[in-house]
PDB file of C-alpha atoms in Angstrom:
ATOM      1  CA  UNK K   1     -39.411  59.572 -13.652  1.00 50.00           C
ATOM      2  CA  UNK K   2     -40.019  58.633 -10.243  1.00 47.00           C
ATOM      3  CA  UNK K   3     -43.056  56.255 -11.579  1.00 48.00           C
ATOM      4  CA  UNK K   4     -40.307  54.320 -13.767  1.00 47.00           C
ATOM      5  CA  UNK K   5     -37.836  53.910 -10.956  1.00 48.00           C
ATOM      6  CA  UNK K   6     -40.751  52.284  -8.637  1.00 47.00           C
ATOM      7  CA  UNK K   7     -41.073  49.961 -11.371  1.00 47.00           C
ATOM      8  CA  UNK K   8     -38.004  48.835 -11.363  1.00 46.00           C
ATOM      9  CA  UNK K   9     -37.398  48.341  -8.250  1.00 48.00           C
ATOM     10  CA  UNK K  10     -40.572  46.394  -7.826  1.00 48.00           C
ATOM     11  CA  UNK K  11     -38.854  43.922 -10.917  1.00 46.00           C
ATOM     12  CA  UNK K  12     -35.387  43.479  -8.913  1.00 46.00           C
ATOM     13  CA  UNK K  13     -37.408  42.613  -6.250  1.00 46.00           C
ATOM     14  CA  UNK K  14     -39.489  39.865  -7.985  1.00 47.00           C
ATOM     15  CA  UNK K  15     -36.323  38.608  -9.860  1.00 44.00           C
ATOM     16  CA  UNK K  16     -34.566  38.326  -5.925  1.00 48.00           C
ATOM     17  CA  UNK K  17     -37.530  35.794  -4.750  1.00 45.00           C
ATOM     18  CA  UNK K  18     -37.245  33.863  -7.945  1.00 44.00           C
ATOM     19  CA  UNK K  19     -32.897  33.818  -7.800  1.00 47.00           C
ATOM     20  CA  UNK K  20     -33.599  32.909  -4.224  1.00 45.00           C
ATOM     21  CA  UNK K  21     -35.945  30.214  -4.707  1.00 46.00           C
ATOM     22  CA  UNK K  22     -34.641  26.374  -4.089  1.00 48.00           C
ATOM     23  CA  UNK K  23     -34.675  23.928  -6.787  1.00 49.00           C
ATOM     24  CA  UNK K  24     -37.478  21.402  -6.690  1.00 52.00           C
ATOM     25  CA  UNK K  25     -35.862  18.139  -4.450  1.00 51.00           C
ATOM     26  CA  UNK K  26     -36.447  15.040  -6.904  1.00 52.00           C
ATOM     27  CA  UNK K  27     -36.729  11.793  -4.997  1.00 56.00           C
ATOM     28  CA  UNK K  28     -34.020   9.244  -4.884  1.00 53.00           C
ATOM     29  CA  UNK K  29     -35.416   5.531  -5.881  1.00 52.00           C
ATOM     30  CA  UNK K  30     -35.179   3.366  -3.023  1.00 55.00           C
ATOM     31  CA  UNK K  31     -32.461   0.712  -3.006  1.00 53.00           C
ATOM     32  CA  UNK K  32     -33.168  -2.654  -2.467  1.00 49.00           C
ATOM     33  CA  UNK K  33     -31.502  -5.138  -1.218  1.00 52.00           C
ATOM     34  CA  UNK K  34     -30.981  -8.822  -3.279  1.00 51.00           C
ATOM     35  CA  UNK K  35     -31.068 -11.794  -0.298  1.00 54.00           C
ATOM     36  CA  UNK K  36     -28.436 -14.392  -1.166  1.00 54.00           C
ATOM     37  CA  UNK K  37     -29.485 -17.667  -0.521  1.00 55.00           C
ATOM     38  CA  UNK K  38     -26.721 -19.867  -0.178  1.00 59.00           C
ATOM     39  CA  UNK K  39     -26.973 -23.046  -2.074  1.00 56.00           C
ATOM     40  CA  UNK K  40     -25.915 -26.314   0.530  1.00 51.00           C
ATOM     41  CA  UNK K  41     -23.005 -27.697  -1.285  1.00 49.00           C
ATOM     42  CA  UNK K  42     -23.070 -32.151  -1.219  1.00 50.00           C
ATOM     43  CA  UNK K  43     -19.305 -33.853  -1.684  1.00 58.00           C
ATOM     44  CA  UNK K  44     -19.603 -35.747  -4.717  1.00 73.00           C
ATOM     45  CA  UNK K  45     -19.056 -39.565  -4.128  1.00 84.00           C
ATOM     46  CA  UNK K  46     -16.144 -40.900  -5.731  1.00 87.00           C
ATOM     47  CA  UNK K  47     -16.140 -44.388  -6.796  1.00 87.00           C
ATOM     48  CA  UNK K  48     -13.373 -46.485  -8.354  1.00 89.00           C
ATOM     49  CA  UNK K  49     -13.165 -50.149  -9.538  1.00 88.00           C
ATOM     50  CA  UNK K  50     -10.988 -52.936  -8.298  1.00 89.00           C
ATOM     51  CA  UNK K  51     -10.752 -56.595  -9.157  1.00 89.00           C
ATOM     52  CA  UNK K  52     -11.843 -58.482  -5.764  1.00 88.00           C
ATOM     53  CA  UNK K  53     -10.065 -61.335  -6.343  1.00 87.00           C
ATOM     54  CA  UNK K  54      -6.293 -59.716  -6.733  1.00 89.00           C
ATOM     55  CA  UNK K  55      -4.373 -58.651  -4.448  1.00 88.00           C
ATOM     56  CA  UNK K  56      -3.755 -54.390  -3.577  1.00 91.00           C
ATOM     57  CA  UNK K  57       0.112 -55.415  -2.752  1.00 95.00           C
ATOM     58  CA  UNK K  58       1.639 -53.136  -5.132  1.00 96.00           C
ATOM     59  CA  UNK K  59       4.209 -55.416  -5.993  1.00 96.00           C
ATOM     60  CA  UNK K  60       2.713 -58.732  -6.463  1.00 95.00           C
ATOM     61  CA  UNK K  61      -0.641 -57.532  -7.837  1.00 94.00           C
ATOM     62  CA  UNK K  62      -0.929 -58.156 -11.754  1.00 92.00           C
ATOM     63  CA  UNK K  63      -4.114 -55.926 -12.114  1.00 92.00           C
ATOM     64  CA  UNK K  64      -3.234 -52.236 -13.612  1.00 91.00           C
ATOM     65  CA  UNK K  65      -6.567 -51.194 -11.493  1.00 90.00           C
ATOM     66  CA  UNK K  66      -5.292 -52.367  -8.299  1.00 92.00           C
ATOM     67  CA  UNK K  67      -1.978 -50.739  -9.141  1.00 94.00           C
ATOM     68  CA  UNK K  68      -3.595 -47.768 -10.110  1.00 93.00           C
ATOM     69  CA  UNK K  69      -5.541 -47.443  -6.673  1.00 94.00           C
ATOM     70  CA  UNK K  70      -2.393 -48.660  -4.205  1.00 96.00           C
ATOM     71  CA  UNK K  71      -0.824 -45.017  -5.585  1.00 95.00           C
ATOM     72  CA  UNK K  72      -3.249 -43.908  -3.423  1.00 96.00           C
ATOM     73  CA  UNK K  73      -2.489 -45.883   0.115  1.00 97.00           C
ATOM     74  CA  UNK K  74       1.180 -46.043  -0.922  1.00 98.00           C
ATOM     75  CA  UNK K  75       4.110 -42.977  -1.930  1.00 98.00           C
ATOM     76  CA  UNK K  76       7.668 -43.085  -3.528  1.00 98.00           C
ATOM     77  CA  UNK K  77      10.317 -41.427  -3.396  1.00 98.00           C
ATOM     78  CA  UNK K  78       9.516 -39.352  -6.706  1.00 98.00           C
ATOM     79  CA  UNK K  79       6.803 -38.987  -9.005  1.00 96.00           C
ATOM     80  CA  UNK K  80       6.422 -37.654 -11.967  1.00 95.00           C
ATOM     81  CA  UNK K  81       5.081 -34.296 -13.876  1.00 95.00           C
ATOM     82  CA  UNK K  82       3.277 -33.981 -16.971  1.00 93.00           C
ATOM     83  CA  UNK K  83       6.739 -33.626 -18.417  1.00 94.00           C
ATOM     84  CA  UNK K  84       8.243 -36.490 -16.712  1.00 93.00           C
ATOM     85  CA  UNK K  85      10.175 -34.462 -14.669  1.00 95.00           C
ATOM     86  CA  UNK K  86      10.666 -36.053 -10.974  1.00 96.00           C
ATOM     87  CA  UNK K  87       9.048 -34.677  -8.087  1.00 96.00           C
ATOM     88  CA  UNK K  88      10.034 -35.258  -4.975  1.00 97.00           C
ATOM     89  CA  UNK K  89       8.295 -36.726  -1.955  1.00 97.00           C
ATOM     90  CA  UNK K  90       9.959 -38.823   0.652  1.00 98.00           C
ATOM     91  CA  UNK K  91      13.081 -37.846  -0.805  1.00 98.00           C
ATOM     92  CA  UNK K  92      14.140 -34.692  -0.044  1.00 97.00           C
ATOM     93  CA  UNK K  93      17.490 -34.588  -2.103  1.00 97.00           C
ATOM     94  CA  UNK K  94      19.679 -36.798  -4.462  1.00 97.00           C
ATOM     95  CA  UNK K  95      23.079 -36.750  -4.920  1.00 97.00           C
ATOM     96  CA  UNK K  96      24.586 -38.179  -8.199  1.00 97.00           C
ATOM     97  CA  UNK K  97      28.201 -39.696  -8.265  1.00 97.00           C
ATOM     98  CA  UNK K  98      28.925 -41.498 -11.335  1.00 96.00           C
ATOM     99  CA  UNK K  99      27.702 -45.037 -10.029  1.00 97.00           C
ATOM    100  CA  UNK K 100      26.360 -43.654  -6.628  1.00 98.00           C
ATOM    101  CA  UNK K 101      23.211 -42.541  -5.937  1.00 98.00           C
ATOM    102  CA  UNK K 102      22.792 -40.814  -2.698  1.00 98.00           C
ATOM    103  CA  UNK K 103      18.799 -40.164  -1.649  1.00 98.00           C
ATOM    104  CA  UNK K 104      18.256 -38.459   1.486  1.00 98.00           C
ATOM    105  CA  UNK K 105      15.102 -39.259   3.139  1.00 98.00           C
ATOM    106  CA  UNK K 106      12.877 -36.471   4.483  1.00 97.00           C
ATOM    107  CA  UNK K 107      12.858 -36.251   8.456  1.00 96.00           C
ATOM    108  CA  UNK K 108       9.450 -36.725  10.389  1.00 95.00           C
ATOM    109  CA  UNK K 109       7.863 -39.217   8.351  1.00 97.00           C
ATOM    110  CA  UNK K 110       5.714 -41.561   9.579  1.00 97.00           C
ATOM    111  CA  UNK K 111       3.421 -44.530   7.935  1.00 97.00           C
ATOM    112  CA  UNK K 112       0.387 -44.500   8.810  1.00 96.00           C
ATOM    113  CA  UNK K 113       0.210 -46.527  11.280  1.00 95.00           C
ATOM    114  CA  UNK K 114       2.383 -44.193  13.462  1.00 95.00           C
ATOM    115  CA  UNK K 115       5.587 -45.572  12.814  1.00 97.00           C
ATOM    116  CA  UNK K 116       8.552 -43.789  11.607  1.00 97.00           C
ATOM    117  CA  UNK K 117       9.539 -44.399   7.878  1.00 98.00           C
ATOM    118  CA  UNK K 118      12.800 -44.671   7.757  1.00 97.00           C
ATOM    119  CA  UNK K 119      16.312 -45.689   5.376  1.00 98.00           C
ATOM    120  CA  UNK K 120      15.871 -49.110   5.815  1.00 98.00           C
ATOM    121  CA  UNK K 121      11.905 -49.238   4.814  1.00 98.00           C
ATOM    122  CA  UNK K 122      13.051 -47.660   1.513  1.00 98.00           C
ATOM    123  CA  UNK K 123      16.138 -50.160   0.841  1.00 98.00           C
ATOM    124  CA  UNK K 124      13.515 -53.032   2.051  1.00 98.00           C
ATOM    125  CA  UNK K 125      11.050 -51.222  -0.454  1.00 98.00           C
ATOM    126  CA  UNK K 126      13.468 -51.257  -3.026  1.00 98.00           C
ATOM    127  CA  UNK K 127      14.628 -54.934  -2.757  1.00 98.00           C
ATOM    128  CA  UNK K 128      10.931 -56.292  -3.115  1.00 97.00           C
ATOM    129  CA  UNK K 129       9.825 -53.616  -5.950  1.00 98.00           C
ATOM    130  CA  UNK K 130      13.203 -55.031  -7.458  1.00 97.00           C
ATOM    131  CA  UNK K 131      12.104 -58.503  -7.347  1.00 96.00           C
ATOM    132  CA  UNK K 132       8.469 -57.619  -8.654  1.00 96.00           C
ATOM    133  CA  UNK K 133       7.652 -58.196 -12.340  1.00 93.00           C
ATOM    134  CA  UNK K 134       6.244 -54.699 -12.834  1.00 95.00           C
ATOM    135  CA  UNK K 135       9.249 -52.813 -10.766  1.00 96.00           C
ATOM    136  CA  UNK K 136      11.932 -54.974 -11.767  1.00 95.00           C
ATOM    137  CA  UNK K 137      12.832 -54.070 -15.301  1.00 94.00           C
ATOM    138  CA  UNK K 138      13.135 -50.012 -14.425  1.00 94.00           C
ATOM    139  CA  UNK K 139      15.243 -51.076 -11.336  1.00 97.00           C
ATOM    140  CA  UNK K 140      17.401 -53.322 -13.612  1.00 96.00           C
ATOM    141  CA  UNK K 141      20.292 -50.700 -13.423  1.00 98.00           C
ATOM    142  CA  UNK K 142      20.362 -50.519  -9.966  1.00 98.00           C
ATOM    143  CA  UNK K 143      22.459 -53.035  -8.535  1.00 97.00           C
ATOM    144  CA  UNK K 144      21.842 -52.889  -4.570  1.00 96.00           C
ATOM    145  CA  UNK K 145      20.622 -50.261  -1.959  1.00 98.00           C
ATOM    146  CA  UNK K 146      22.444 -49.404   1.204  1.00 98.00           C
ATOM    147  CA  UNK K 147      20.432 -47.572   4.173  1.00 98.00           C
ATOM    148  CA  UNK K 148      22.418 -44.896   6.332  1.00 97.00           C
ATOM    149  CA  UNK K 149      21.363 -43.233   9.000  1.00 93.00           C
ATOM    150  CA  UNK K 150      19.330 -40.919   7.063  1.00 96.00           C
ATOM    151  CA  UNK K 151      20.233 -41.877   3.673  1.00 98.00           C
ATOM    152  CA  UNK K 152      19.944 -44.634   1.302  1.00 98.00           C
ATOM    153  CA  UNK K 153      22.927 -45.405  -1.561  1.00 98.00           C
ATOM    154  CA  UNK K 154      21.975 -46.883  -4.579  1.00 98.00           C
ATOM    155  CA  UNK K 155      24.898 -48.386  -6.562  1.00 98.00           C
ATOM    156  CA  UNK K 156      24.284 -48.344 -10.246  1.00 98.00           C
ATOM    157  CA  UNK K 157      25.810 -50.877 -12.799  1.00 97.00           C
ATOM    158  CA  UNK K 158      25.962 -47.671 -15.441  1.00 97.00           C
ATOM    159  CA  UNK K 159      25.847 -44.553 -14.548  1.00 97.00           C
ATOM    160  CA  UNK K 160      22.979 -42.760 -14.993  1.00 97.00           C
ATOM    161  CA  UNK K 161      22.363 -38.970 -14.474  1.00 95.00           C
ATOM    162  CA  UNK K 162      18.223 -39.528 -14.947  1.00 95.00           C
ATOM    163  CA  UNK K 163      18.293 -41.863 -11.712  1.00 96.00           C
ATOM    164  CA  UNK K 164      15.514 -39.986 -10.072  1.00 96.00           C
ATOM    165  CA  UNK K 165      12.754 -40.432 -12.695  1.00 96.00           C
ATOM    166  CA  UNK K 166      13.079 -44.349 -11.850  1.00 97.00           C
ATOM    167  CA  UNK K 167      12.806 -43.742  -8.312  1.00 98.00           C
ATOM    168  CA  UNK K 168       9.038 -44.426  -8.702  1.00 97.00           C
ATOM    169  CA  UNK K 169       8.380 -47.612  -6.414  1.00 98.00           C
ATOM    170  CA  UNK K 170       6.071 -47.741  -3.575  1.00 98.00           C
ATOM    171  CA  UNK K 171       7.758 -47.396  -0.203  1.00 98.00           C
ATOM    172  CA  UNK K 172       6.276 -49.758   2.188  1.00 98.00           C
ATOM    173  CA  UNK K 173       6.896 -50.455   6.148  1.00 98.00           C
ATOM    174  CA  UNK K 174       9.636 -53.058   6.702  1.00 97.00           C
ATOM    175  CA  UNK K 175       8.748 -56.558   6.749  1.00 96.00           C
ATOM    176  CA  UNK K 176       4.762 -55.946   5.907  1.00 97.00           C
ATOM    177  CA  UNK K 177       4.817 -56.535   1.940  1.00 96.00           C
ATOM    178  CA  UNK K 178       4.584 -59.964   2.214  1.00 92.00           C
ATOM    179  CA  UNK K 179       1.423 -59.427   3.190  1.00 89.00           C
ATOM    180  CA  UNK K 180      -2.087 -58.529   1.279  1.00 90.00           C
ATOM    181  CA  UNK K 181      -1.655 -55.063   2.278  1.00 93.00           C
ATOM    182  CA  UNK K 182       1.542 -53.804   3.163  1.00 96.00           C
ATOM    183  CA  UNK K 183       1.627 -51.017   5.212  1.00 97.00           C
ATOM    184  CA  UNK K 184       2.411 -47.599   3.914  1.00 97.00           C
ATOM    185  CA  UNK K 185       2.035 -43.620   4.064  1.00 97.00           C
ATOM    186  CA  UNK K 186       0.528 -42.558   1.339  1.00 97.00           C
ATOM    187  CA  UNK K 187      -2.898 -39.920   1.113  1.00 96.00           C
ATOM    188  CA  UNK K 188      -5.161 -42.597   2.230  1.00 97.00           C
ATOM    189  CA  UNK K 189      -5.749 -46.180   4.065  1.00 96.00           C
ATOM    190  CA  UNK K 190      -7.887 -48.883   3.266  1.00 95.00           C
ATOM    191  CA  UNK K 191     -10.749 -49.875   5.163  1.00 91.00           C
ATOM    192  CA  UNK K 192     -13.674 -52.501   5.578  1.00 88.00           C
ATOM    193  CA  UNK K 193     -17.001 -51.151   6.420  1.00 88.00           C
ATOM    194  CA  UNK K 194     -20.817 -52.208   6.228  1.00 84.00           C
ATOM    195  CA  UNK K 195     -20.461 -50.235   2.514  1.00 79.00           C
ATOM    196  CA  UNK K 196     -17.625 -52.698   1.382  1.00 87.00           C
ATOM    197  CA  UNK K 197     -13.679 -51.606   1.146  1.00 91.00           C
ATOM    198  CA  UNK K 198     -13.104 -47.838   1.440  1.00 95.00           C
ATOM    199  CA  UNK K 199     -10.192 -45.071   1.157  1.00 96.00           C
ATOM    200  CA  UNK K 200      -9.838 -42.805   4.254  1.00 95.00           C
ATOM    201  CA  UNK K 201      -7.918 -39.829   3.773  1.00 96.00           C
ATOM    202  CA  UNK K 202      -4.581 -40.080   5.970  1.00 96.00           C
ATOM    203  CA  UNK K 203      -3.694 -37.563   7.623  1.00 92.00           C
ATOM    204  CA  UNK K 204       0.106 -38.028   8.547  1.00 90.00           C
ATOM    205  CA  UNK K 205       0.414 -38.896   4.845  1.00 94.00           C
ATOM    206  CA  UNK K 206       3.946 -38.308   3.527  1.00 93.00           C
ATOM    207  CA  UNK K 207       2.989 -35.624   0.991  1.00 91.00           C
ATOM    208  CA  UNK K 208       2.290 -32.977   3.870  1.00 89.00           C
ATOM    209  CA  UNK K 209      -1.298 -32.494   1.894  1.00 84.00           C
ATOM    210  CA  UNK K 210      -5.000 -32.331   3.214  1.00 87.00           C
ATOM    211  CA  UNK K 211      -6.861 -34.381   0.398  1.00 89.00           C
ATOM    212  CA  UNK K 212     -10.499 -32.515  -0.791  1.00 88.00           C
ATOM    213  CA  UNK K 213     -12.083 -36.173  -0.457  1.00 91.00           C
ATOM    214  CA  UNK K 214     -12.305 -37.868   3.146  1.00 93.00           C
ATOM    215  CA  UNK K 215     -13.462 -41.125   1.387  1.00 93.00           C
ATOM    216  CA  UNK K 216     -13.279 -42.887  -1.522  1.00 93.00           C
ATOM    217  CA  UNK K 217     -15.336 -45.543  -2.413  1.00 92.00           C
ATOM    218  CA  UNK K 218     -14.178 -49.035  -4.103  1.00 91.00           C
ATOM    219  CA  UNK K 219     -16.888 -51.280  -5.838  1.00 88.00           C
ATOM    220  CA  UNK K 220     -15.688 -54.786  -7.050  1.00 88.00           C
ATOM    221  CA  UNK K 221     -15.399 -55.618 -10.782  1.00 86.00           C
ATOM    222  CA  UNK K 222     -14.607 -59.399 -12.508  1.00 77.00           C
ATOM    223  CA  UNK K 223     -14.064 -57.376 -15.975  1.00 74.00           C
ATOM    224  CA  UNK K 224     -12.661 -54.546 -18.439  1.00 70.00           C
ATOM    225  CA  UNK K 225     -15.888 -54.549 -20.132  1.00 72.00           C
ATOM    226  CA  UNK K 226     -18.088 -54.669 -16.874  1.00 68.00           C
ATOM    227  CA  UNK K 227     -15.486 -51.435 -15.606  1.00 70.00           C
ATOM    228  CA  UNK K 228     -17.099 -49.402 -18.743  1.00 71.00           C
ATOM    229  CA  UNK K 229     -20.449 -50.419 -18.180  1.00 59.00           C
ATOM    230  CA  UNK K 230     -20.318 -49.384 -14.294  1.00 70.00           C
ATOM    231  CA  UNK K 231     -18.572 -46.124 -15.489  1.00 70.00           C
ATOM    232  CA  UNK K 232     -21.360 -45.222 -18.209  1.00 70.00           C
ATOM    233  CA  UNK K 233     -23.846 -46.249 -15.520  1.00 69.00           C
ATOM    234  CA  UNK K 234     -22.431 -43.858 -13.000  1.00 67.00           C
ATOM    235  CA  UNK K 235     -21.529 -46.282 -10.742  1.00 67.00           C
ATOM    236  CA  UNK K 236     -18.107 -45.723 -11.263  1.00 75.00           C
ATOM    237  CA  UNK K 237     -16.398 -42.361 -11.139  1.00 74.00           C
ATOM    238  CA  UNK K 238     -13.085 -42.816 -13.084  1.00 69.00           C
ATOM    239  CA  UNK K 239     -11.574 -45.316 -15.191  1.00 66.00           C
TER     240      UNK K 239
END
C-alpha cells in the first residue's frame, strides 16, 4: 500500500514541473520602417493667348480673348455662379426700390496701385462700360449712376428686381480708361518683362483671395486657328 502511495506522489510531483513550466516565447517579426521620400512638387506654367495688336481696355477692346484675360486684372461689382446667380464683390449690398438701385460699396478697397476705390470710380466705371459696345446693351435699362458717400444709385428706366445680375462691368480707377490699360483691382496686374507681358498675382485685390498662381504667362496670337494650334502644342494652357 505504501509502495502505491510513493507512486503517486512521485506522479503529482512530475505533473507540478510540467503545470509549472512556461510556454515556449515565439519571436515577434521585426517591424520595419517604409522611408517616405517626398516628391519636389514644380508649379505648372500657365499660359494664355492674347491678340498683340488689340487693346486689354476692357471696354474698347473688340477681342473676346483680351476680354476674357482683363477679368483677371479687373473686378465688378457682381459676378456670376454656375446658375447665374450674382455674387458679390465690391458690392457689399443692394437695395432695390422700384426704379432705384442702391449698391453699397465695400469699405477698404483699394486698386492696385494703392489707391482707394471708391463711389465715384464705380459711377465713372459705369458711364464708360455704358458707352462701350460690349457693356452698353445690358446697361441699356439703366439710365444714370449717382455716387454717395459710400454708395452709388442707379436709376432705372423700368424697374427691374434682377438688377444685380447686370452689375457685371469692370470697375476701373477714375479717369485711367482712356488709356491702354486702365487701372484696376482685380487678382492680378499686368507686367512687361524679358519673357514678354505677364500676370502678377495682386495682392490687395478686391476679392480678399490669395490666388494658387503668382504668374501667368501671356504669349501673342494673330489667329483663332493659330490659338488651337498653340493649345494642342502645349504652348497654350487654356482656350
Amino acid at each position: 500500500m505504501k509502495k502505491y502511495i510513493c507512486i503517486l506522489i512521485a506522479l503529482l510531483i512530475c505533473f507540478s514541473f510540467f503545470g509549472c513550466s512556461k510556454p515556449e516565447k515565439k519571436e515577434e517579426p521585426e517591424e520595419t520602417t517604409a522611408v517616405m521620400t517626398e516628391e519636389p512638387v514644380f508649379e505648372k506654367k500657365i499660359t494664355l493667348g492674347y491678340y498683340e495688336d488689340k487693346a486689354l481696355n476692357p471696354y474698347t477692346t473688340d477681342s473676346p480673348a483680351n476680354r476674357n484675360i482683363s477679368t483677371l486684372i479687373y473686378d465688378p461689382l457682381y459676378t456670376l455662379d454656375k446658375s447665374y446667380a450674382p455674387v458679390a464683390v465690391i458690392a457689399e449690398s443692394c437695395e432695390i426700390n422700384a426704379t432705384t438701385v442702391t449698391v453699397k460699396i465695400k469699405s477698404g478697397l483699394t486698386f492696385s496701385n494703392g489707391a482707394e476705390l471708391s463711389a465715384y470710380d464705380v459711377a465713372y466705371s459705369f458711364n464708360k462700360a455704358k458707352e462701350s459696345s460690349f457693356y452698353g446693351a445690358r446697361l441699356g435699362n439703366i439710365s444714370y449712376a449717382t455716387p454717395l458717400s459710400d454708395s452709388v444709385v442707379f436709376t432705372l428706366e423700368q424697374p427691374d428686381i434682377y438688377c444685380e445680375a447686370i452689375l457685371t462691368f469692370p470697375i476701373v480707377q477714375s479717369y485711367t480708361a482712356e488709356g491702354d490699360l486702365p487701372v484696376g483691382s482685380g487678382r492680378y496686374t499686368l507686367s512687361d518683362t524679358s519673357e514678354g507681358k505677364v500676370l502678377r498675382a495682386n495682392p490687395n485685390n478686391s476679392r480678399g483671395e490669395a490666388v494658387t498662381t503668382n504668374t501667368v504667362y501671356l504669349t501673342p496670337i494673330s489667329s483663332h486657328s493659330a490659338e488651337l494650334y498653340l493649345l494642342q502644342s502645349g504652348d497654350l494652357s487654356y482656350f
